[in-house]
Amino acid sequence: MTDAKGNVNGNAVSIDSDGLIEGNYDQVVGTFDEMGLKEELLRGIYAFGFEKPSAIQQRAIVPCTTGKDVIAQAQSGTGKTATFSVSILQRIDHTNPTVQALVMAPTRELAQQIQKVLSALGEYMNVSVHACIGGTSIRDDQRKLESGVHVVVGTPGRVNDMVSRNALHTDSIKMFVLDEADEMLSSGFKDQIYEVFKTMPNDVQVVLLSATMPNEVLEVTAKFMREPIRILVKKDELTLEGIRQFYINVQKEECKFEVLCDLYETVNVTQAVIFCNTRRKVETLTEQMTKHDFTVSCLHGDLDQQEREIIMREFRSGSSRVLITTDLLARGIDVQQVSLVINYDLPSNRENYIHRIGRSGRFGRKGVAINFVTDNDAPQVPLDEQIESSSLATEKTERRDKSKRKNNFENEEFISGNLSSKILNAARRQLHEDQEGGDADEFSSKRQRNFSIGASSLASNDEEDDQQGFEDYDDAVIELNPQDEVDLERFIVKKESSQMNTLYDIIQAKIDAKKTEAETALSQADPNDFNMRDMDPEIVEMYVQIGVLLSKYRSGKIPKAFKIIPKMINWEQILYLTRPDEWSAAAMYQATRIFASNLNPRMCQRFYNLVLLPRLRDDIDEFKKLNFHLYQALCKAMYKPSAFFKGIILPLCESGTCTLREAVVFSSVLTKVSIPVFHAAAAMLKIADMEYTGSNSVFLRALIDKKYALPYRAIDAVVNHFVRLKRDEREMPVLWHQCLLSLCQRYKNDMNEHQKAAIHDLIRFQGHYLISPEVRRELESKETDDGHVVTTLVIPTRSDDTMEF
């Protein structure tokens, strides 16, 4: 039991000032191979992309796999999901088709994410994982559970419902996991969890994981756990240290939207999450952003399950760059591309703040969190004083209240980490104009939004009192941390300014111009034309030896010197030294993974077209099939959809030499991988405009069968692709007719009458005795509002209706 001090079963479980539990387990296992895991599980772990366990995985997997109760605390993005997923897969018996592990999560999105991780890690174990979440069919859940599953992941409400209906049997459960345990054991879920727990065996193993573990939560665990092992990842190992945090004092609630628009012009938003405290605020902000031509999407608990799944799928794939949401996504959701979190409203407690900003900087990556602070929020700001590396950006008002100035600045500190170099440059330019004798009255009459980093001293305030024309002037000394500038440089949008440039701006512009000129020259030149004498002979020899290593590579680590090639300006020259044509298939996969992740789409297209595509075609030509590692490389190339189509698919179609075997292999990737809709539509437009070959029909059919909601222009181009062959003297192959049938099946309701008539006329000249009647039947049928298909049949009648016998 637990006493008032938080003692669980007689063992003290205390919390320090930062809300961290005290660990009683310090054993560390450095690699997955040393954990004694099943061989099939290890294959799944390495296939998933894991190479070395994280800090929490090194400490928690072994005690979890041995059946001990565990309380584990580690910050967001450190691999907690993989920790209990590996442990579950190690403990269950895949030959026994009963539920042996139950995982509960607070949100549907998190439960679905856990299910995908478990399925991926258990790919080679023949394990069945099912997600029981609200908003889906109860009958589907019941049928799936009756068919036999090994692991169930769900939300408390639906799991409790399945148990009460006797659809989910808990008598064989070995392991019970609560992810985001502090949220799960709150008043909203505690009763439902306890009802489910009472039906489990007495010796069931309980595992709790979360980034925060308040004392009251630990008190509740006395009902569930027996002498638990407590594991804490220390502060210096937390990924929160890689997240730069900034505050913007917007003074009033009404000013937040204007500041957000200013940030859009200042910060290069790649993929970001904006958090609000209420659903109404989410919808209002989404409407405001849409009216100002900003592309955003919103997600909150009032949306039905299908809408939430579509929004999350688009955000994960990159189709949607900015997501506005409530705390629904604050816990556990892993979208690795997110590097910026904006707290439009400050959270009500420190735990939610940690979970929110943990959406960026996942698994050791760099991230940035920007917080909007109003005057009413000022008492909440100290909640983050315990989190290091914070900085504050305050808004200056046009007239300062002298009565609020303080006289004691002896212990003044300048906060490291600045909002952006662009803001500082703007402040310098404004100061320079003022000193040149600009019209101070005209300047003060304009409402401008300026930001100052740090605090001004007493001497500077006194000087402002003496200068009547410079009431907005702040001569605070700015102390810049070079590392902060490097971290934030990638968020800054470089724009040309019409204002007066400083000497620094002129010099920097010339440097950038020379750099751009050099990059253009290197990217447009043939690697064979580079003069190797311009390079250090030792560098040349090193990369030649790396090429020899890659020609024999089978598995293991890739040399670090090779991994940094994509970051070099002359990467094509360096790559040429390694002789890509002699790489092994496994080395080609590793290279594709590295270059697809680090090159921009334009450079990635060159790598695909000059290195990857020739190797793939040669392998198919020689062996009549594609090597497994090369097929993995082809799938990995889809990480950059634009480069994939421009560097592989379209050149393959334009070559005119693409065989049907090659087309089938390459198109199989299109059917397995999700593609952004507009990339698929653009590819269909390009292929439809090309001269007809059999391979073009294979690629078109693969894209058509994905059933995307295509723009009208794409559908019209594909229809014209078929119609223009009406008078062709060649007899069209079966592939052509199958592609036409797929088009009519998928998009008949999107065609107009003119297009349908043109296809009717087409099949009179280019017909197939089996497929053409199906095409005609599809065009003459239509789908009603209730989903039924109605086919209109024209039955000819005789002129004489008299019946003769």
PDB file of C-alpha atoms in Angstrom, residues 61-226:
ATOM      1  CA  ILE A  61      13.677  -3.857 -21.619  1.00  0.00           C
ATOM      2  CA  VAL A  62      15.471  -6.545 -19.614  1.00  0.00           C
ATOM      3  CA  PRO A  63      13.420  -6.172 -16.374  1.00  0.00           C
ATOM      4  CA  CYS A  64      10.221  -5.997 -18.460  1.00  0.00           C
ATOM      5  CA  THR A  65      11.077  -9.225 -20.300  1.00  0.00           C
ATOM      6  CA  THR A  66      11.769 -11.010 -17.016  1.00  0.00           C
ATOM      7  CA  GLY A  67       8.212 -10.393 -15.778  1.00  0.00           C
ATOM      8  CA  LYS A  68       8.885  -7.716 -13.145  1.00  0.00           C
ATOM      9  CA  ASP A  69       6.555  -4.782 -12.498  1.00  0.00           C
ATOM     10  CA  VAL A  70       8.203  -1.614 -13.816  1.00  0.00           C
ATOM     11  CA  ILE A  71       7.666   2.150 -13.457  1.00  0.00           C
ATOM     12  CA  ALA A  72       9.724   3.913 -16.138  1.00  0.00           C
ATOM     13  CA  GLN A  73      10.093   7.641 -16.609  1.00  0.00           C
ATOM     14  CA  ALA A  74      11.844   9.225 -19.587  1.00  0.00           C
ATOM     15  CA  GLN A  75      11.186  12.324 -21.622  1.00  0.00           C
ATOM     16  CA  SER A  76       9.187  12.373 -24.848  1.00  0.00           C
ATOM     17  CA  GLY A  77      10.917  11.012 -27.903  1.00  0.00           C
ATOM     18  CA  THR A  78      13.310   8.650 -26.096  1.00  0.00           C
ATOM     19  CA  GLY A  79      11.767   5.377 -27.317  1.00  0.00           C
ATOM     20  CA  LYS A  80       9.315   4.365 -24.579  1.00  0.00           C
ATOM     21  CA  THR A  81       6.882   2.822 -27.092  1.00  0.00           C
ATOM     22  CA  ALA A  82       9.565   0.550 -28.512  1.00  0.00           C
ATOM     23  CA  THR A  83      10.590  -0.345 -24.946  1.00  0.00           C
ATOM     24  CA  PHE A  84       7.343  -2.016 -23.960  1.00  0.00           C
ATOM     25  CA  SER A  85       6.666  -3.231 -27.532  1.00  0.00           C
ATOM     26  CA  VAL A  86       9.887  -5.249 -27.584  1.00  0.00           C
ATOM     27  CA  SER A  87       9.142  -6.569 -24.091  1.00  0.00           C
ATOM     28  CA  ILE A  88       5.629  -7.691 -25.067  1.00  0.00           C
ATOM     29  CA  LEU A  89       6.812  -9.457 -28.222  1.00  0.00           C
ATOM     30  CA  GLN A  90       9.504 -11.234 -26.223  1.00  0.00           C
ATOM     31  CA  ARG A  91       7.067 -12.513 -23.594  1.00  0.00           C
ATOM     32  CA  ILE A  92       4.116 -13.701 -25.695  1.00  0.00           C
ATOM     33  CA  ASP A  93       3.746 -17.131 -27.287  1.00  0.00           C
ATOM     34  CA  HIS A  94       2.755 -16.601 -30.918  1.00  0.00           C
ATOM     35  CA  THR A  95       1.517 -20.196 -31.209  1.00  0.00           C
ATOM     36  CA  ASN A  96      -1.234 -19.495 -28.637  1.00  0.00           C
ATOM     37  CA  PRO A  97      -4.018 -17.447 -30.341  1.00  0.00           C
ATOM     38  CA  THR A  98      -5.243 -15.757 -27.136  1.00  0.00           C
ATOM     39  CA  VAL A  99      -4.833 -12.220 -25.830  1.00  0.00           C
ATOM     40  CA  GLN A 100      -1.574 -12.274 -23.853  1.00  0.00           C
ATOM     41  CA  ALA A 101      -0.832  -8.553 -23.551  1.00  0.00           C
ATOM     42  CA  LEU A 102      -2.997  -5.458 -23.124  1.00  0.00           C
ATOM     43  CA  VAL A 103      -1.784  -1.918 -23.750  1.00  0.00           C
ATOM     44  CA  MET A 104      -3.892   1.100 -22.827  1.00  0.00           C
ATOM     45  CA  ALA A 105      -3.334   4.623 -24.153  1.00  0.00           C
ATOM     46  CA  PRO A 106      -5.250   7.861 -23.485  1.00  0.00           C
ATOM     47  CA  THR A 107      -6.016   8.752 -27.131  1.00  0.00           C
ATOM     48  CA  ARG A 108      -7.087   6.884 -30.251  1.00  0.00           C
ATOM     49  CA  GLU A 109      -4.215   8.267 -32.299  1.00  0.00           C
ATOM     50  CA  LEU A 110      -1.637   7.060 -29.795  1.00  0.00           C
ATOM     51  CA  ALA A 111      -3.250   3.608 -29.649  1.00  0.00           C
ATOM     52  CA  GLN A 112      -3.116   3.288 -33.439  1.00  0.00           C
ATOM     53  CA  GLN A 113       0.516   4.389 -33.452  1.00  0.00           C
ATOM     54  CA  ILE A 114       1.403   1.742 -30.839  1.00  0.00           C
ATOM     55  CA  GLN A 115      -0.377  -0.918 -32.910  1.00  0.00           C
ATOM     56  CA  LYS A 116       1.704  -0.021 -35.966  1.00  0.00           C
ATOM     57  CA  VAL A 117       4.952  -0.179 -33.989  1.00  0.00           C
ATOM     58  CA  LEU A 118       4.050  -3.585 -32.527  1.00  0.00           C
ATOM     59  CA  SER A 119       3.069  -4.946 -35.946  1.00  0.00           C
ATOM     60  CA  ALA A 120       6.281  -3.668 -37.532  1.00  0.00           C
ATOM     61  CA  LEU A 121       8.565  -5.050 -34.825  1.00  0.00           C
ATOM     62  CA  GLY A 122       6.744  -8.397 -34.880  1.00  0.00           C
ATOM     63  CA  GLU A 123       6.742  -8.686 -38.663  1.00  0.00           C
ATOM     64  CA  TYR A 124       8.758 -11.911 -38.611  1.00  0.00           C
ATOM     65  CA  MET A 125       6.932 -13.455 -35.620  1.00  0.00           C
ATOM     66  CA  ASN A 126       3.454 -13.991 -37.103  1.00  0.00           C
ATOM     67  CA  VAL A 127       1.928 -11.864 -34.336  1.00  0.00           C
ATOM     68  CA  SER A 128      -1.604 -10.443 -34.534  1.00  0.00           C
ATOM     69  CA  VAL A 129      -2.133  -6.984 -32.988  1.00  0.00           C
ATOM     70  CA  HIS A 130      -5.528  -5.274 -32.832  1.00  0.00           C
ATOM     71  CA  ALA A 131      -6.518  -1.729 -31.822  1.00  0.00           C
ATOM     72  CA  CYS A 132      -9.771  -1.357 -29.864  1.00  0.00           C
ATOM     73  CA  ILE A 133     -10.592   2.340 -30.036  1.00  0.00           C
ATOM     74  CA  GLY A 134     -13.701   4.471 -29.993  1.00  0.00           C
ATOM     75  CA  GLY A 135     -15.291   5.728 -33.171  1.00  0.00           C
ATOM     76  CA  THR A 136     -14.952   2.362 -34.937  1.00  0.00           C
ATOM     77  CA  SER A 137     -17.366  -0.532 -35.457  1.00  0.00           C
ATOM     78  CA  ILE A 138     -18.013  -2.578 -32.324  1.00  0.00           C
ATOM     79  CA  ARG A 139     -18.933  -5.604 -34.422  1.00  0.00           C
ATOM     80  CA  ASP A 140     -15.613  -5.420 -36.277  1.00  0.00           C
ATOM     81  CA  ASP A 141     -13.806  -5.414 -32.935  1.00  0.00           C
ATOM     82  CA  GLN A 142     -15.791  -8.410 -31.745  1.00  0.00           C
ATOM     83  CA  ARG A 143     -15.141 -10.399 -34.928  1.00  0.00           C
ATOM     84  CA  LYS A 144     -11.425  -9.605 -34.797  1.00  0.00           C
ATOM     85  CA  LEU A 145     -11.129 -10.635 -31.146  1.00  0.00           C
ATOM     86  CA  GLU A 146     -13.050 -13.851 -31.778  1.00  0.00           C
ATOM     87  CA  SER A 147     -10.693 -14.760 -34.639  1.00  0.00           C
ATOM     88  CA  GLY A 148      -7.763 -14.694 -32.212  1.00  0.00           C
ATOM     89  CA  VAL A 149      -5.236 -11.952 -31.479  1.00  0.00           C
ATOM     90  CA  HIS A 150      -2.096 -11.903 -29.368  1.00  0.00           C
ATOM     91  CA  VAL A 151      -1.931  -8.239 -28.332  1.00  0.00           C
ATOM     92  CA  VAL A 152      -4.717  -5.686 -27.834  1.00  0.00           C
ATOM     93  CA  VAL A 153      -4.026  -1.952 -27.836  1.00  0.00           C
ATOM     94  CA  GLY A 154      -6.883   0.342 -26.944  1.00  0.00           C
ATOM     95  CA  THR A 155      -8.416   3.255 -25.142  1.00  0.00           C
ATOM     96  CA  PRO A 156      -9.979   2.630 -21.699  1.00  0.00           C
ATOM     97  CA  GLY A 157     -13.584   3.157 -22.783  1.00  0.00           C
ATOM     98  CA  ARG A 158     -13.610   0.688 -25.675  1.00  0.00           C
ATOM     99  CA  VAL A 159     -11.485  -1.917 -23.850  1.00  0.00           C
ATOM    100  CA  ASN A 160     -13.812  -1.821 -20.837  1.00  0.00           C
ATOM    101  CA  ASP A 161     -16.777  -2.199 -23.190  1.00  0.00           C
ATOM    102  CA  MET A 162     -15.205  -5.241 -24.908  1.00  0.00           C
ATOM    103  CA  VAL A 163     -14.522  -6.864 -21.523  1.00  0.00           C
ATOM    104  CA  SER A 164     -18.083  -6.269 -20.333  1.00  0.00           C
ATOM    105  CA  ARG A 165     -19.431  -7.842 -23.562  1.00  0.00           C
ATOM    106  CA  ASN A 166     -17.192 -10.902 -22.997  1.00  0.00           C
ATOM    107  CA  ALA A 167     -15.579 -10.232 -26.362  1.00  0.00           C
ATOM    108  CA  LEU A 168     -12.170  -9.592 -24.784  1.00  0.00           C
ATOM    109  CA  HIS A 169     -11.002 -12.408 -22.516  1.00  0.00           C
ATOM    110  CA  THR A 170      -8.352 -11.348 -20.020  1.00  0.00           C
ATOM    111  CA  ASP A 171      -7.626 -14.657 -18.278  1.00  0.00           C
ATOM    112  CA  SER A 172      -4.514 -15.304 -20.414  1.00  0.00           C
ATOM    113  CA  ILE A 173      -2.991 -11.821 -20.174  1.00  0.00           C
ATOM    114  CA  LYS A 174       0.630 -11.868 -19.023  1.00  0.00           C
ATOM    115  CA  MET A 175       1.496  -8.187 -19.392  1.00  0.00           C
ATOM    116  CA  PHE A 176      -0.561  -5.042 -18.749  1.00  0.00           C
ATOM    117  CA  VAL A 177       0.943  -1.754 -19.984  1.00  0.00           C
ATOM    118  CA  LEU A 178      -0.238   1.801 -19.290  1.00  0.00           C
ATOM    119  CA  ASP A 179       1.364   4.274 -21.669  1.00  0.00           C
ATOM    120  CA  GLU A 180       1.279   7.918 -20.533  1.00  0.00           C
ATOM    121  CA  ALA A 181       0.471   6.573 -17.086  1.00  0.00           C
ATOM    122  CA  ASP A 182       0.005   9.947 -15.398  1.00  0.00           C
ATOM    123  CA  GLU A 183      -2.849  10.736 -17.770  1.00  0.00           C
ATOM    124  CA  MET A 184      -4.280   7.222 -17.654  1.00  0.00           C
ATOM    125  CA  LEU A 185      -4.483   7.161 -13.847  1.00  0.00           C
ATOM    126  CA  SER A 186      -6.222  10.522 -13.625  1.00  0.00           C
ATOM    127  CA  SER A 187      -9.824  10.758 -12.466  1.00  0.00           C
ATOM    128  CA  GLY A 188     -11.202  10.334 -15.991  1.00  0.00           C
ATOM    129  CA  PHE A 189      -9.747   6.889 -16.696  1.00  0.00           C
ATOM    130  CA  LYS A 190      -8.894   5.448 -13.275  1.00  0.00           C
ATOM    131  CA  ASP A 191     -12.218   3.716 -12.639  1.00  0.00           C
ATOM    132  CA  GLN A 192     -12.382   2.113 -16.087  1.00  0.00           C
ATOM    133  CA  ILE A 193      -8.822   0.836 -15.805  1.00  0.00           C
ATOM    134  CA  TYR A 194      -9.516  -0.637 -12.382  1.00  0.00           C
ATOM    135  CA  GLU A 195     -12.604  -2.470 -13.675  1.00  0.00           C
ATOM    136  CA  VAL A 196     -10.528  -4.064 -16.439  1.00  0.00           C
ATOM    137  CA  PHE A 197      -7.670  -4.877 -14.083  1.00  0.00           C
ATOM    138  CA  LYS A 198      -9.941  -6.785 -11.700  1.00  0.00           C
ATOM    139  CA  THR A 199     -10.662  -9.349 -14.433  1.00  0.00           C
ATOM    140  CA  MET A 200      -6.968 -10.163 -15.026  1.00  0.00           C
ATOM    141  CA  PRO A 201      -4.933 -12.960 -13.398  1.00  0.00           C
ATOM    142  CA  ASN A 202      -3.375 -12.180 -10.030  1.00  0.00           C
ATOM    143  CA  ASP A 203       0.158 -12.648 -11.335  1.00  0.00           C
ATOM    144  CA  VAL A 204      -0.212 -10.257 -14.284  1.00  0.00           C
ATOM    145  CA  GLN A 205       2.816  -8.034 -14.913  1.00  0.00           C
ATOM    146  CA  VAL A 206       2.142  -4.257 -14.817  1.00  0.00           C
ATOM    147  CA  VAL A 207       4.308  -1.712 -16.634  1.00  0.00           C
ATOM    148  CA  LEU A 208       3.799   2.071 -16.355  1.00  0.00           C
ATOM    149  CA  LEU A 209       5.567   4.551 -18.635  1.00  0.00           C
ATOM    150  CA  SER A 210       5.377   8.325 -18.888  1.00  0.00           C
ATOM    151  CA  ALA A 211       7.473  11.449 -19.233  1.00  0.00           C
ATOM    152  CA  THR A 212       6.042  12.802 -15.959  1.00  0.00           C
ATOM    153  CA  MET A 213       5.072  10.870 -12.842  1.00  0.00           C
ATOM    154  CA  PRO A 214       3.321  13.018 -10.168  1.00  0.00           C
ATOM    155  CA  ASN A 215       3.228  11.796  -6.577  1.00  0.00           C
ATOM    156  CA  GLU A 216      -0.519  11.210  -6.588  1.00  0.00           C
ATOM    157  CA  VAL A 217      -0.128   8.854  -9.536  1.00  0.00           C
ATOM    158  CA  LEU A 218       2.438   6.778  -7.680  1.00  0.00           C
ATOM    159  CA  GLU A 219       0.011   6.486  -4.766  1.00  0.00           C
ATOM    160  CA  VAL A 220      -2.586   4.923  -7.091  1.00  0.00           C
ATOM    161  CA  THR A 221      -0.090   2.305  -8.301  1.00  0.00           C
ATOM    162  CA  ALA A 222      -0.308   0.521  -4.961  1.00  0.00           C
ATOM    163  CA  LYS A 223      -3.519  -1.113  -6.206  1.00  0.00           C
ATOM    164  CA  PHE A 224      -1.839  -2.526  -9.282  1.00  0.00           C
ATOM    165  CA  MET A 225       1.848  -3.209  -8.636  1.00  0.00           C
ATOM    166  CA  ARG A 226       4.015  -5.459  -6.492  1.00  0.00           C
TER     167      ARG A 226
END
